[in-house]
Coordinates of C-alpha atoms in Angstrom, one line a residue:
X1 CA 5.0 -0.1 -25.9
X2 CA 3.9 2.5 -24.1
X3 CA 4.9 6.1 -24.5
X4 CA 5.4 8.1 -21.6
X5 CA 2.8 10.9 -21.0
X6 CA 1.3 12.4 -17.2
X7 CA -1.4 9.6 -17.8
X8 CA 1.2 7.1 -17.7
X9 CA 3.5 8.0 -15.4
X10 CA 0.2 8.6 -12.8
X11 CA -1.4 5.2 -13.6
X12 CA 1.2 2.6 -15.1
X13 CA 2.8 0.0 -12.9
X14 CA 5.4 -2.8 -14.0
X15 CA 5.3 -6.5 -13.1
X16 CA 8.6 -8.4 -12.7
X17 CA 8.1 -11.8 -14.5
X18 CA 10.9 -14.4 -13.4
X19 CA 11.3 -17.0 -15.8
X20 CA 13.5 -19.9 -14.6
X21 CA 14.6 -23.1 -16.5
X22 CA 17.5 -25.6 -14.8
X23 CA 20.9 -24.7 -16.6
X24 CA 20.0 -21.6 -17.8
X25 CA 20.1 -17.7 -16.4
X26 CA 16.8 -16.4 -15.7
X27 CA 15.2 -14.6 -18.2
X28 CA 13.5 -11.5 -16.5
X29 CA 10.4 -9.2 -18.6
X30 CA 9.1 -6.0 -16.9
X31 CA 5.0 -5.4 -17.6
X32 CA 3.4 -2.5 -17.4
X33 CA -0.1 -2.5 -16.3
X34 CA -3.2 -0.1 -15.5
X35 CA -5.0 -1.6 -13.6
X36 CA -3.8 -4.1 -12.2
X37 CA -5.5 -7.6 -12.7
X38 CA -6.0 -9.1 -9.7
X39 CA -7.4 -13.2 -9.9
X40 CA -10.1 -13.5 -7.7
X41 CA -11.2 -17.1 -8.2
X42 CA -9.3 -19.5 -6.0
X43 CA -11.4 -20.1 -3.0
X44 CA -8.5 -19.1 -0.6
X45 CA -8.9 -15.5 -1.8
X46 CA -11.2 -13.9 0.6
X47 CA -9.7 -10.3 0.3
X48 CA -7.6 -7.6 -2.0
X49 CA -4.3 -8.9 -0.1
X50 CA -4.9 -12.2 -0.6
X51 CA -5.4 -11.2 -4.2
X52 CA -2.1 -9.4 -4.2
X53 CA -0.3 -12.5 -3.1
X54 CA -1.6 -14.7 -5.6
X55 CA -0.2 -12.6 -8.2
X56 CA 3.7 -13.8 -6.3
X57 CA 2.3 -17.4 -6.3
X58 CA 5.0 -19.6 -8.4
X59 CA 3.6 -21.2 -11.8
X60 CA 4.9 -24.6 -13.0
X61 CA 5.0 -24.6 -16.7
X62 CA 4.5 -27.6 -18.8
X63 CA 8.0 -29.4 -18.8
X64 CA 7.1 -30.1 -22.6
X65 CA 6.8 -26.7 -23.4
X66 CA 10.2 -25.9 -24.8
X67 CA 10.7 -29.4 -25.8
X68 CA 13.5 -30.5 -23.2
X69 CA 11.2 -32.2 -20.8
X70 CA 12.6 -29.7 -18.0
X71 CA 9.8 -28.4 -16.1
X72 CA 10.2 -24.3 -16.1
X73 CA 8.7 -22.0 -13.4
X74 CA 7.4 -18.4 -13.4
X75 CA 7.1 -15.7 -10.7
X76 CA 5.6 -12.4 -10.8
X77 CA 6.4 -9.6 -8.3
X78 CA 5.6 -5.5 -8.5
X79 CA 8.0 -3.5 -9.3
X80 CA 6.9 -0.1 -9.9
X81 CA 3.7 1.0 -7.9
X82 CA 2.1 4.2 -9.9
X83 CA 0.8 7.1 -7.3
X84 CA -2.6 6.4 -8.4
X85 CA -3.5 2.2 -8.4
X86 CA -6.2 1.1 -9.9
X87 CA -7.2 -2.3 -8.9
X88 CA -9.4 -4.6 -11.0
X89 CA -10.9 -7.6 -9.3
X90 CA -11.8 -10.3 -12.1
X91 CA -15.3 -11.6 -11.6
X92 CA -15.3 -13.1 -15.0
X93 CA -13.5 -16.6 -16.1
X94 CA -14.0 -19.0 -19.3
X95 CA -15.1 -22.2 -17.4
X96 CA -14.5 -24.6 -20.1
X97 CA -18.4 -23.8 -21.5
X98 CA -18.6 -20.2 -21.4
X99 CA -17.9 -17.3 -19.1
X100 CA -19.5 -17.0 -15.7
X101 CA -19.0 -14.5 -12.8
X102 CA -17.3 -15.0 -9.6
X103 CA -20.0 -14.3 -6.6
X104 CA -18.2 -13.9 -3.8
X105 CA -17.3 -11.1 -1.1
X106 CA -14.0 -9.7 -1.1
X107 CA -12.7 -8.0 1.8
X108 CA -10.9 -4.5 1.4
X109 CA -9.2 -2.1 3.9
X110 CA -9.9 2.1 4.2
X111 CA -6.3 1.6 4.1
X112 CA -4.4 -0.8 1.7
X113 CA -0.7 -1.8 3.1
X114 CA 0.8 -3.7 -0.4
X115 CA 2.8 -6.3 1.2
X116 CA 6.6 -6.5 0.8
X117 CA 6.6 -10.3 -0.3
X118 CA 4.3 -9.2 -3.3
X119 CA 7.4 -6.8 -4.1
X120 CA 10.3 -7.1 -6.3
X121 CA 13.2 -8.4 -3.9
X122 CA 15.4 -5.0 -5.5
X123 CA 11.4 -2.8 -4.4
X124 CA 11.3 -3.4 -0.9
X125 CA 11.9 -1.0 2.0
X126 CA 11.4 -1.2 5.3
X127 CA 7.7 -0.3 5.6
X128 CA 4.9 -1.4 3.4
X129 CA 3.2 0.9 0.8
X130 CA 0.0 2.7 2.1
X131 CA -2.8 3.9 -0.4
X132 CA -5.7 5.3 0.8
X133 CA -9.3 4.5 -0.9
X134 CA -10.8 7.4 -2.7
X135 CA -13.8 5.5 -4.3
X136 CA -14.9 2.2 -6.0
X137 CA -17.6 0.0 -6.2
X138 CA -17.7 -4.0 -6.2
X139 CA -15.2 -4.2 -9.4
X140 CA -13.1 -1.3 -9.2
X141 CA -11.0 0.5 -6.3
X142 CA -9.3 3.3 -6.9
X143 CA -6.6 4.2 -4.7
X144 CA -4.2 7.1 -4.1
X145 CA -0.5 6.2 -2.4
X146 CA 0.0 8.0 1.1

């Protein structure tokens, strides 16, 4: 739990997780976060946006995993942007035999329009969400909301 404070209300985002199973309602957890994680590793992701719409990508859990053989899914949208983001680009996974670091370029605009598919369906307006970059090197990006 986090307790409210100007730290948090500048910094702290929530995540939307969707949990659906067949026959039953959707069960629906909100996450904060500072920063936000973003997965770098798939070879598709060549840039921060590409990142940001990984996070939306759907997840197929392992039909065994509750023990009815029904195959559940997961999907994760933003729901609360914070007026100061921080972004944290993963370079480090657990390949099976120890950690090693993603080498790869990844592309980020002056300007950083948050697409409205990465938002929650109940988040999106009719333009995109603009922060501007105020600094960062290769792993972090700090950016303020226009």
């Amino acid at each position: 739990m986090i307790v409210e404070s100007p730290i948090t209300r500048i910094f702290t985002g929530n995540l939307r997780s969707i949990l659906r199973k067949p026959g039953h309602k959707d069960s629906i957890t909100l996450e904060p976060y500072r920063p936000l994680q973003l997965d770098i590793q798939d070879p598709h992701i060549k840039s921060v946006t590409d990142a940001l719409h990984h996070i939306t990508t759907t997840e197929t859990l392992n039909p065994d995993f509750d023990g009815t053989g029904r195959a559940m899914t997961r999907r994760s949208f933003i729901e609360k942007l914070p007026p100061i983001l921080i972004l944290h680009l993963k370079r480090f996974v657990y390949d099976g035999h120890g950690t090693r670091k993603v080498w790869k370029k990844i592309a980020y605009p002056l300007t950083l329009d948050i697409p409205l598919d990465v938002l929650s369906p109940t988040q999106r307006g009719p333009q995109p969400p603009k922060f501007q970059l105020f600094g960062g090197n290769p792993i972090y990006l700090d950016l303020f909301n226009d």
